[in-house]
Amino acid sequence: MAGGLKAPAAGTTGPQHASGASPDAAPEATGGTQSIERAVALLMLVGRAGAEGARLADLVASSGLSKPTVRRVLLALVRAGLVDQDEATRRYHVGPEAYVLGTLAAPRFGIHALALDGLSRIARQSGDCAFLSVPRGTFSVCLHREEGTWPIRTHVLQAGDRHPLGIGAGGLAILAALPESEAARIVEANVAALAGYPGYSPDLLRRAMGDTRARGYALNPGLYVAGSWGIGVPVIGPDGRPLAALSLAAIESRLGAERQKELVPLLQREAAALEAKLGGSERGPPQRPARSMARPAP
């Protein structure tokens, strides 16, 4: 996503319910689920605001909800300790209970910590931005963005961003590494969500999965944002399933065919090293089942 607050993409946990109900529909018309979705969407927006915090006006604009509704939901989140409001700036920040929840979740999602050194090497050696993405249901979530040193960077993906699997190089690498039948079901499940991504369609994703498996890595040739290209490879767990993806994003001129040949081996090496850590062995990555996306020799 571009810098600043952004509402979650269509079909995600944003304020617009999949049923088509308007953001401020009466609670009795949609039940408690809508209230939960609003709270989660606003909590995510507050989190993505970073250290500066989020202004009420920004949250209203990004969520599409009315100002009274945003105030009401934020007050509930503050009471729960999931959001804090700075008394001086009046900006909203992630609260202490959100930190506690993150700490409790850390053992399950330890891949983040294990991947940091590799992401740093990718960004340093390539000069471009490196990402760690993980699957969550039919979506992928960016867990980490490591800045490169190249002065012109693409900022279409930030930590916390959530997209249907197949959107972007990381999400496509994960999707293509799944068994074909499972990947096909995910594409069908995300048909409504894909409406929020004009450059994508179910047919395009099906072709892209085939190309990715044949090529050995995922390529996003500016489909999400024109001029922003990406390449990605899956990280396969001990059970043979994709646990994550490592990807790179850069402006189009920096990811031509020749440079892809230079950078894909870098991603593959770091993915293999991460797989070895996850498998508890330094001898090499877990064995991949034949149905998974194979990596070509560098």
Short mmCIF file of the C-alpha atoms (twelve columns), coordinates in Angstrom:
data_MODEL
# 
_entry.id   MODEL 
# 
loop_
_atom_site.group_PDB 
_atom_site.id 
_atom_site.type_symbol 
_atom_site.label_atom_id 
_atom_site.label_alt_id 
_atom_site.label_comp_id 
_atom_site.label_asym_id 
_atom_site.label_seq_id 
_atom_site.Cartn_x 
_atom_site.Cartn_y 
_atom_site.Cartn_z 
_atom_site.pdbx_PDB_model_num 
ATOM 1   C CA . MET A 1   0.000   0.000   0.000   1 
ATOM 2   C CA . ALA A 2   1.075   3.574   -0.467  1 
ATOM 3   C CA . GLY A 3   2.221   5.474   2.604   1 
ATOM 4   C CA . GLY A 4   -0.403  6.641   5.057   1 
ATOM 5   C CA . LEU A 5   -3.643  5.049   6.122   1 
ATOM 6   C CA . LYS A 6   -5.460  2.815   3.690   1 
ATOM 7   C CA . ALA A 7   -8.757  1.027   4.081   1 
ATOM 8   C CA . PRO A 8   -8.429  -2.767  3.794   1 
ATOM 9   C CA . ALA A 9   -8.910  -4.104  0.293   1 
ATOM 10  C CA . ALA A 10  -12.308 -5.250  -0.888  1 
ATOM 11  C CA . GLY A 11  -13.312 -8.577  0.552   1 
ATOM 12  C CA . THR A 12  -11.025 -8.230  3.605   1 
ATOM 13  C CA . THR A 13  -11.834 -7.186  7.127   1 
ATOM 14  C CA . GLY A 14  -12.820 -3.704  6.014   1 
ATOM 15  C CA . PRO A 15  -16.021 -1.901  6.911   1 
ATOM 16  C CA . GLN A 16  -17.928 -2.880  3.772   1 
ATOM 17  C CA . HIS A 17  -19.539 -6.237  4.504   1 
ATOM 18  C CA . ALA A 18  -19.548 -8.874  1.770   1 
ATOM 19  C CA . SER A 19  -23.351 -8.831  1.847   1 
ATOM 20  C CA . GLY A 20  -23.280 -5.345  0.327   1 
ATOM 21  C CA . ALA A 21  -24.574 -3.597  3.449   1 
ATOM 22  C CA . SER A 22  -23.569 0.033   3.710   1 
ATOM 23  C CA . PRO A 23  -20.853 0.867   6.259   1 
ATOM 24  C CA . ASP A 24  -23.328 2.587   8.583   1 
ATOM 25  C CA . ALA A 25  -26.236 0.172   8.253   1 
ATOM 26  C CA . ALA A 26  -28.206 -0.211  11.451  1 
ATOM 27  C CA . PRO A 27  -26.625 -2.782  13.803  1 
ATOM 28  C CA . GLU A 28  -29.851 -4.743  14.056  1 
ATOM 29  C CA . ALA A 29  -29.814 -5.210  10.275  1 
ATOM 30  C CA . THR A 30  -26.468 -6.966  10.199  1 
ATOM 31  C CA . GLY A 31  -25.977 -8.270  13.731  1 
ATOM 32  C CA . GLY A 32  -22.914 -8.275  15.941  1 
ATOM 33  C CA . THR A 33  -20.641 -9.520  13.154  1 
ATOM 34  C CA . GLN A 34  -20.630 -6.083  11.549  1 
ATOM 35  C CA . SER A 35  -19.569 -4.433  14.801  1 
ATOM 36  C CA . ILE A 36  -16.691 -6.884  15.122  1 
ATOM 37  C CA . GLU A 37  -15.616 -6.253  11.531  1 
ATOM 38  C CA . ARG A 38  -15.655 -2.499  12.108  1 
ATOM 39  C CA . ALA A 39  -13.590 -2.826  15.270  1 
ATOM 40  C CA . VAL A 40  -11.020 -5.078  13.588  1 
ATOM 41  C CA . ALA A 41  -10.776 -2.772  10.557  1 
ATOM 42  C CA . LEU A 42  -10.198 0.295   12.724  1 
ATOM 43  C CA . LEU A 43  -7.668  -1.522  14.901  1 
ATOM 44  C CA . MET A 44  -5.732  -2.485  11.767  1 
ATOM 45  C CA . LEU A 45  -5.827  1.106   10.504  1 
ATOM 46  C CA . VAL A 46  -4.530  2.383   13.839  1 
ATOM 47  C CA . GLY A 47  -1.739  -0.176  13.757  1 
ATOM 48  C CA . ARG A 48  -0.714  0.754   10.222  1 
ATOM 49  C CA . ALA A 49  -0.427  4.408   11.206  1 
ATOM 50  C CA . GLY A 50  2.813   3.507   12.966  1 
ATOM 51  C CA . ALA A 51  4.548   5.502   15.676  1 
ATOM 52  C CA . GLU A 52  2.896   8.787   14.696  1 
ATOM 53  C CA . GLY A 53  -0.537  7.474   15.493  1 
ATOM 54  C CA . ALA A 54  -3.789  8.000   13.620  1 
ATOM 55  C CA . ARG A 55  -5.991  11.068  13.661  1 
ATOM 56  C CA . LEU A 56  -9.725  10.659  13.972  1 
ATOM 57  C CA . ALA A 57  -10.189 12.390  10.614  1 
ATOM 58  C CA . ASP A 58  -7.804  9.929   8.938   1 
ATOM 59  C CA . LEU A 59  -9.658  6.961   10.381  1 
ATOM 60  C CA . VAL A 60  -13.013 8.334   9.250   1 
ATOM 61  C CA . ALA A 61  -11.715 8.931   5.719   1 
ATOM 62  C CA . SER A 62  -9.941  5.582   5.422   1 
ATOM 63  C CA . SER A 63  -12.689 3.431   6.913   1 
ATOM 64  C CA . GLY A 64  -15.642 4.971   5.092   1 
ATOM 65  C CA . LEU A 65  -17.586 5.038   8.357   1 
ATOM 66  C CA . SER A 66  -19.300 8.058   9.828   1 
ATOM 67  C CA . LYS A 67  -17.506 10.095  12.467  1 
ATOM 68  C CA . PRO A 68  -19.918 9.104   15.293  1 
ATOM 69  C CA . THR A 69  -19.514 5.421   14.397  1 
ATOM 70  C CA . VAL A 70  -15.712 5.655   14.370  1 
ATOM 71  C CA . ARG A 71  -15.759 7.453   17.738  1 
ATOM 72  C CA . ARG A 72  -18.034 4.815   19.243  1 
ATOM 73  C CA . VAL A 73  -15.922 1.902   18.040  1 
ATOM 74  C CA . LEU A 74  -12.673 3.572   19.115  1 
ATOM 75  C CA . LEU A 75  -14.065 4.174   22.604  1 
ATOM 76  C CA . ALA A 76  -14.867 0.464   22.872  1 
ATOM 77  C CA . LEU A 77  -11.349 -0.427  21.728  1 
ATOM 78  C CA . VAL A 78  -9.858  2.009   24.249  1 
ATOM 79  C CA . ARG A 79  -11.920 0.459   27.051  1 
ATOM 80  C CA . ALA A 80  -10.629 -2.956  26.022  1 
ATOM 81  C CA . GLY A 81  -7.037  -1.718  26.055  1 
ATOM 82  C CA . LEU A 82  -6.550  -2.515  22.372  1 
ATOM 83  C CA . VAL A 83  -6.208  1.177   21.449  1 
ATOM 84  C CA . ASP A 84  -4.712  4.147   23.323  1 
ATOM 85  C CA . GLN A 85  -5.336  7.842   22.742  1 
ATOM 86  C CA . ASP A 86  -2.514  10.287  23.374  1 
ATOM 87  C CA . GLU A 87  -3.834  13.051  25.622  1 
ATOM 88  C CA . ALA A 88  -1.611  15.705  24.048  1 
ATOM 89  C CA . THR A 89  -1.931  14.925  20.321  1 
ATOM 90  C CA . ARG A 90  -5.357  13.189  20.471  1 
ATOM 91  C CA . ARG A 91  -3.955  10.624  18.043  1 
ATOM 92  C CA . TYR A 92  -4.779  6.948   18.414  1 
ATOM 93  C CA . HIS A 93  -2.135  4.242   18.930  1 
ATOM 94  C CA . VAL A 94  -2.149  0.472   19.380  1 
ATOM 95  C CA . GLY A 95  -2.840  -0.244  23.056  1 
ATOM 96  C CA . PRO A 96  -1.179  -2.453  25.667  1 
ATOM 97  C CA . GLU A 97  -3.592  -5.364  25.307  1 
ATOM 98  C CA . ALA A 98  -2.733  -5.578  21.599  1 
ATOM 99  C CA . TYR A 99  0.907   -5.939  22.631  1 
ATOM 100 C CA . VAL A 100 -0.033  -8.729  25.038  1 
ATOM 101 C CA . LEU A 101 -1.916  -10.558 22.292  1 
ATOM 102 C CA . GLY A 102 1.047   -10.188 19.962  1 
ATOM 103 C CA . THR A 103 3.359   -11.606 22.614  1 
ATOM 104 C CA . LEU A 104 1.065   -14.575 23.126  1 
ATOM 105 C CA . ALA A 105 0.979   -15.202 19.356  1 
ATOM 106 C CA . ALA A 106 4.758   -14.910 18.919  1 
ATOM 107 C CA . PRO A 107 5.605   -18.594 19.513  1 
ATOM 108 C CA . ARG A 108 3.219   -19.661 16.785  1 
ATOM 109 C CA . PHE A 109 4.459   -17.110 14.270  1 
ATOM 110 C CA . GLY A 110 8.170   -17.315 15.063  1 
ATOM 111 C CA . ILE A 111 8.931   -17.366 11.352  1 
ATOM 112 C CA . HIS A 112 9.045   -13.572 11.541  1 
ATOM 113 C CA . ALA A 113 12.075  -13.525 13.836  1 
ATOM 114 C CA . LEU A 114 13.788  -16.342 11.942  1 
ATOM 115 C CA . ALA A 115 13.416  -14.486 8.629   1 
ATOM 116 C CA . LEU A 116 14.810  -11.098 9.671   1 
ATOM 117 C CA . ASP A 117 18.482  -11.777 8.937   1 
ATOM 118 C CA . GLY A 118 17.658  -13.197 5.529   1 
ATOM 119 C CA . LEU A 119 15.418  -10.279 4.643   1 
ATOM 120 C CA . SER A 120 18.200  -7.897  5.633   1 
ATOM 121 C CA . ARG A 121 20.645  -9.714  3.343   1 
ATOM 122 C CA . ILE A 122 18.177  -9.671  0.454   1 
ATOM 123 C CA . ALA A 123 17.572  -5.940  0.806   1 
ATOM 124 C CA . ARG A 124 21.262  -5.158  1.260   1 
ATOM 125 C CA . GLN A 125 22.489  -7.227  -1.677  1 
ATOM 126 C CA . SER A 126 19.722  -6.212  -4.072  1 
ATOM 127 C CA . GLY A 127 19.219  -2.621  -2.946  1 
ATOM 128 C CA . ASP A 128 15.477  -3.194  -3.249  1 
ATOM 129 C CA . CYS A 129 12.699  -3.772  -0.705  1 
ATOM 130 C CA . ALA A 130 12.304  -7.304  0.653   1 
ATOM 131 C CA . PHE A 131 9.141   -8.774  2.159   1 
ATOM 132 C CA . LEU A 132 7.973   -11.682 4.276   1 
ATOM 133 C CA . SER A 133 4.373   -12.716 3.640   1 
ATOM 134 C CA . VAL A 134 2.377   -15.524 5.232   1 
ATOM 135 C CA . PRO A 135 -0.921  -17.191 4.281   1 
ATOM 136 C CA . ARG A 136 -3.966  -16.593 6.461   1 
ATOM 137 C CA . GLY A 137 -6.944  -18.508 5.132   1 
ATOM 138 C CA . THR A 138 -7.517  -17.389 1.545   1 
ATOM 139 C CA . PHE A 139 -5.432  -14.239 2.022   1 
ATOM 140 C CA . SER A 140 -1.763  -13.355 2.462   1 
ATOM 141 C CA . VAL A 141 -0.490  -10.920 5.094   1 
ATOM 142 C CA . CYS A 142 2.759   -8.981  4.882   1 
ATOM 143 C CA . LEU A 143 4.617   -9.522  8.169   1 
ATOM 144 C CA . HIS A 144 7.726   -7.505  7.423   1 
ATOM 145 C CA . ARG A 145 9.117   -4.987  4.955   1 
ATOM 146 C CA . GLU A 146 12.889  -4.482  4.817   1 
ATOM 147 C CA . GLU A 147 13.928  -1.293  3.053   1 
ATOM 148 C CA . GLY A 148 16.591  -1.374  0.365   1 
ATOM 149 C CA . THR A 149 19.100  1.351   -0.379  1 
ATOM 150 C CA . TRP A 150 18.050  2.208   -3.938  1 
ATOM 151 C CA . PRO A 151 16.788  5.812   -3.864  1 
ATOM 152 C CA . ILE A 152 13.618  5.096   -5.855  1 
ATOM 153 C CA . ARG A 153 11.433  2.563   -4.054  1 
ATOM 154 C CA . THR A 154 7.971   1.124   -4.444  1 
ATOM 155 C CA . HIS A 155 5.693   1.428   -1.424  1 
ATOM 156 C CA . VAL A 156 2.692   -0.616  -2.521  1 
ATOM 157 C CA . LEU A 157 3.143   -3.200  0.260   1 
ATOM 158 C CA . GLN A 158 3.587   -2.460  3.953   1 
ATOM 159 C CA . ALA A 159 3.710   -4.646  7.053   1 
ATOM 160 C CA . GLY A 160 0.146   -5.528  8.015   1 
ATOM 161 C CA . ASP A 161 -1.274  -5.273  4.511   1 
ATOM 162 C CA . ARG A 162 -3.648  -8.094  3.622   1 
ATOM 163 C CA . HIS A 163 -4.572  -9.213  0.098   1 
ATOM 164 C CA . PRO A 164 -6.238  -12.230 -1.508  1 
ATOM 165 C CA . LEU A 165 -3.726  -14.996 -2.194  1 
ATOM 166 C CA . GLY A 166 -2.294  -14.479 -5.661  1 
ATOM 167 C CA . ILE A 167 -2.093  -10.691 -5.448  1 
ATOM 168 C CA . GLY A 168 1.530   -9.614  -5.621  1 
ATOM 169 C CA . ALA A 169 4.614   -11.780 -6.024  1 
ATOM 170 C CA . GLY A 170 4.623   -13.155 -2.470  1 
ATOM 171 C CA . GLY A 171 0.950   -14.094 -2.482  1 
ATOM 172 C CA . LEU A 172 1.279   -15.691 -5.911  1 
ATOM 173 C CA . ALA A 173 4.324   -17.721 -4.801  1 
ATOM 174 C CA . ILE A 174 2.314   -19.113 -1.877  1 
ATOM 175 C CA . LEU A 175 -0.761  -19.840 -3.993  1 
ATOM 176 C CA . ALA A 176 1.208   -21.627 -6.712  1 
ATOM 177 C CA . ALA A 177 3.010   -23.793 -4.133  1 
ATOM 178 C CA . LEU A 178 -0.273  -25.215 -2.825  1 
ATOM 179 C CA . PRO A 179 -1.786  -28.402 -4.278  1 
ATOM 180 C CA . GLU A 180 -3.584  -27.490 -7.492  1 
ATOM 181 C CA . SER A 181 -7.028  -28.446 -6.224  1 
ATOM 182 C CA . GLU A 182 -6.599  -26.362 -3.070  1 
ATOM 183 C CA . ALA A 183 -5.282  -23.370 -5.019  1 
ATOM 184 C CA . ALA A 184 -8.259  -23.612 -7.382  1 
ATOM 185 C CA . ARG A 185 -10.683 -23.551 -4.429  1 
ATOM 186 C CA . ILE A 186 -8.955  -20.462 -3.024  1 
ATOM 187 C CA . VAL A 187 -9.243  -18.618 -6.328  1 
ATOM 188 C CA . GLU A 188 -12.969 -19.425 -6.448  1 
ATOM 189 C CA . ALA A 189 -13.426 -18.314 -2.828  1 
ATOM 190 C CA . ASN A 190 -11.775 -14.970 -3.610  1 
ATOM 191 C CA . VAL A 191 -13.819 -14.083 -6.696  1 
ATOM 192 C CA . ALA A 192 -15.700 -11.312 -4.855  1 
ATOM 193 C CA . ALA A 193 -12.526 -9.972  -3.240  1 
ATOM 194 C CA . LEU A 194 -10.754 -9.788  -6.613  1 
ATOM 195 C CA . ALA A 195 -13.284 -7.193  -7.739  1 
ATOM 196 C CA . GLY A 196 -11.246 -4.699  -5.738  1 
ATOM 197 C CA . TYR A 197 -8.158  -5.406  -7.879  1 
ATOM 198 C CA . PRO A 198 -8.819  -4.206  -11.464 1 
ATOM 199 C CA . GLY A 199 -5.605  -5.737  -12.809 1 
ATOM 200 C CA . TYR A 200 -6.609  -9.225  -11.671 1 
ATOM 201 C CA . SER A 201 -9.237  -11.839 -12.489 1 
ATOM 202 C CA . PRO A 202 -9.728  -15.523 -11.615 1 
ATOM 203 C CA . ASP A 203 -8.620  -16.524 -15.123 1 
ATOM 204 C CA . LEU A 204 -5.500  -14.386 -14.875 1 
ATOM 205 C CA . LEU A 205 -4.596  -15.978 -11.535 1 
ATOM 206 C CA . ARG A 206 -5.050  -19.468 -12.949 1 
ATOM 207 C CA . ARG A 207 -2.662  -18.638 -15.809 1 
ATOM 208 C CA . ALA A 208 -0.239  -16.951 -13.424 1 
ATOM 209 C CA . MET A 209 -0.133  -20.044 -11.196 1 
ATOM 210 C CA . GLY A 210 0.778   -22.216 -14.168 1 
ATOM 211 C CA . ASP A 211 3.460   -19.764 -15.289 1 
ATOM 212 C CA . THR A 212 4.852   -19.593 -11.755 1 
ATOM 213 C CA . ARG A 213 5.151   -23.361 -11.430 1 
ATOM 214 C CA . ALA A 214 6.833   -23.603 -14.819 1 
ATOM 215 C CA . ARG A 215 9.167   -20.652 -14.191 1 
ATOM 216 C CA . GLY A 216 10.069  -21.637 -10.651 1 
ATOM 217 C CA . TYR A 217 9.275   -18.253 -9.114  1 
ATOM 218 C CA . ALA A 218 6.399   -15.786 -9.024  1 
ATOM 219 C CA . LEU A 219 6.415   -12.595 -11.070 1 
ATOM 220 C CA . ASN A 220 4.136   -9.600  -10.623 1 
ATOM 221 C CA . PRO A 221 4.646   -7.386  -13.691 1 
ATOM 222 C CA . GLY A 222 2.940   -4.272  -12.329 1 
ATOM 223 C CA . LEU A 223 -0.517  -5.839  -12.085 1 
ATOM 224 C CA . TYR A 224 -1.421  -4.263  -8.739  1 
ATOM 225 C CA . VAL A 225 0.184   -0.859  -9.288  1 
ATOM 226 C CA . ALA A 226 1.573   0.028   -12.701 1 
ATOM 227 C CA . GLY A 227 5.342   0.352   -12.685 1 
ATOM 228 C CA . SER A 228 5.794   -1.634  -9.464  1 
ATOM 229 C CA . TRP A 229 7.166   -5.104  -10.180 1 
ATOM 230 C CA . GLY A 230 7.892   -7.991  -7.840  1 
ATOM 231 C CA . ILE A 231 9.384   -11.469 -7.740  1 
ATOM 232 C CA . GLY A 232 8.833   -14.066 -5.021  1 
ATOM 233 C CA . VAL A 233 9.518   -17.641 -3.927  1 
ATOM 234 C CA . PRO A 234 7.708   -19.810 -1.375  1 
ATOM 235 C CA . VAL A 235 9.078   -20.976 1.958   1 
ATOM 236 C CA . ILE A 236 8.078   -24.608 2.392   1 
ATOM 237 C CA . GLY A 237 7.472   -26.078 5.841   1 
ATOM 238 C CA . PRO A 238 8.450   -29.537 7.104   1 
ATOM 239 C CA . ASP A 239 5.042   -30.847 6.000   1 
ATOM 240 C CA . GLY A 240 5.615   -29.778 2.405   1 
ATOM 241 C CA . ARG A 241 3.154   -26.894 2.531   1 
ATOM 242 C CA . PRO A 242 4.027   -23.219 1.927   1 
ATOM 243 C CA . LEU A 243 4.438   -21.407 5.245   1 
ATOM 244 C CA . ALA A 244 5.438   -18.067 3.776   1 
ATOM 245 C CA . ALA A 245 7.015   -16.297 0.832   1 
ATOM 246 C CA . LEU A 246 10.068  -14.110 0.399   1 
ATOM 247 C CA . SER A 247 9.728   -11.448 -2.260  1 
ATOM 248 C CA . LEU A 248 11.361  -8.365  -3.721  1 
ATOM 249 C CA . ALA A 249 9.686   -5.282  -5.161  1 
ATOM 250 C CA . ALA A 250 11.202  -2.571  -7.313  1 
ATOM 251 C CA . ILE A 251 10.382  -0.153  -10.067 1 
ATOM 252 C CA . GLU A 252 9.891   -1.795  -13.446 1 
ATOM 253 C CA . SER A 253 13.282  -0.791  -14.852 1 
ATOM 254 C CA . ARG A 254 15.048  -2.698  -12.047 1 
ATOM 255 C CA . LEU A 255 13.277  -6.018  -12.538 1 
ATOM 256 C CA . GLY A 256 13.798  -6.843  -16.174 1 
ATOM 257 C CA . ALA A 257 14.447  -10.404 -17.340 1 
ATOM 258 C CA . GLU A 258 18.219  -10.276 -16.866 1 
ATOM 259 C CA . ARG A 259 18.038  -8.878  -13.352 1 
ATOM 260 C CA . GLN A 260 15.396  -11.429 -12.423 1 
ATOM 261 C CA . LYS A 261 17.967  -14.114 -13.263 1 
ATOM 262 C CA . GLU A 262 20.396  -12.437 -10.848 1 
ATOM 263 C CA . LEU A 263 17.958  -11.942 -7.978  1 
ATOM 264 C CA . VAL A 264 15.918  -15.155 -7.998  1 
ATOM 265 C CA . PRO A 265 18.886  -17.251 -6.773  1 
ATOM 266 C CA . LEU A 266 19.291  -14.799 -3.884  1 
ATOM 267 C CA . LEU A 267 15.662  -15.294 -2.863  1 
ATOM 268 C CA . GLN A 268 15.976  -19.052 -3.303  1 
ATOM 269 C CA . ARG A 269 19.061  -19.262 -1.105  1 
ATOM 270 C CA . GLU A 270 17.426  -17.303 1.694   1 
ATOM 271 C CA . ALA A 271 14.213  -19.324 1.394   1 
ATOM 272 C CA . ALA A 272 16.225  -22.557 1.647   1 
ATOM 273 C CA . ALA A 273 18.093  -21.236 4.701   1 
ATOM 274 C CA . LEU A 274 14.817  -20.296 6.358   1 
ATOM 275 C CA . GLU A 275 13.344  -23.703 5.546   1 
ATOM 276 C CA . ALA A 276 16.353  -25.347 7.200   1 
ATOM 277 C CA . LYS A 277 15.777  -23.283 10.358  1 
ATOM 278 C CA . LEU A 278 12.104  -24.151 10.393  1 
ATOM 279 C CA . GLY A 279 12.912  -27.816 9.892   1 
ATOM 280 C CA . GLY A 280 15.369  -27.748 12.779  1 
ATOM 281 C CA . SER A 281 18.282  -28.797 10.594  1 
ATOM 282 C CA . GLU A 282 21.157  -27.010 8.929   1 
ATOM 283 C CA . ARG A 283 21.549  -29.786 6.353   1 
ATOM 284 C CA . GLY A 284 19.043  -28.312 3.974   1 
ATOM 285 C CA . PRO A 285 15.360  -27.571 3.389   1 
ATOM 286 C CA . PRO A 286 12.571  -30.103 3.929   1 
ATOM 287 C CA . GLN A 287 11.765  -32.462 1.086   1 
ATOM 288 C CA . ARG A 288 9.226   -30.972 -1.301  1 
ATOM 289 C CA . PRO A 289 6.363   -33.087 -2.623  1 
ATOM 290 C CA . ALA A 290 6.227   -33.358 -6.401  1 
ATOM 291 C CA . ARG A 291 3.052   -31.243 -6.543  1 
ATOM 292 C CA . SER A 292 4.810   -28.205 -5.024  1 
ATOM 293 C CA . MET A 293 6.385   -25.528 -7.141  1 
ATOM 294 C CA . ALA A 294 9.912   -26.673 -7.958  1 
ATOM 295 C CA . ARG A 295 12.849  -24.335 -8.006  1 
ATOM 296 C CA . PRO A 296 15.070  -24.356 -11.081 1 
ATOM 297 C CA . ALA A 297 18.809  -24.505 -10.621 1 
ATOM 298 C CA . PRO A 298 20.321  -20.998 -10.297 1 
# 
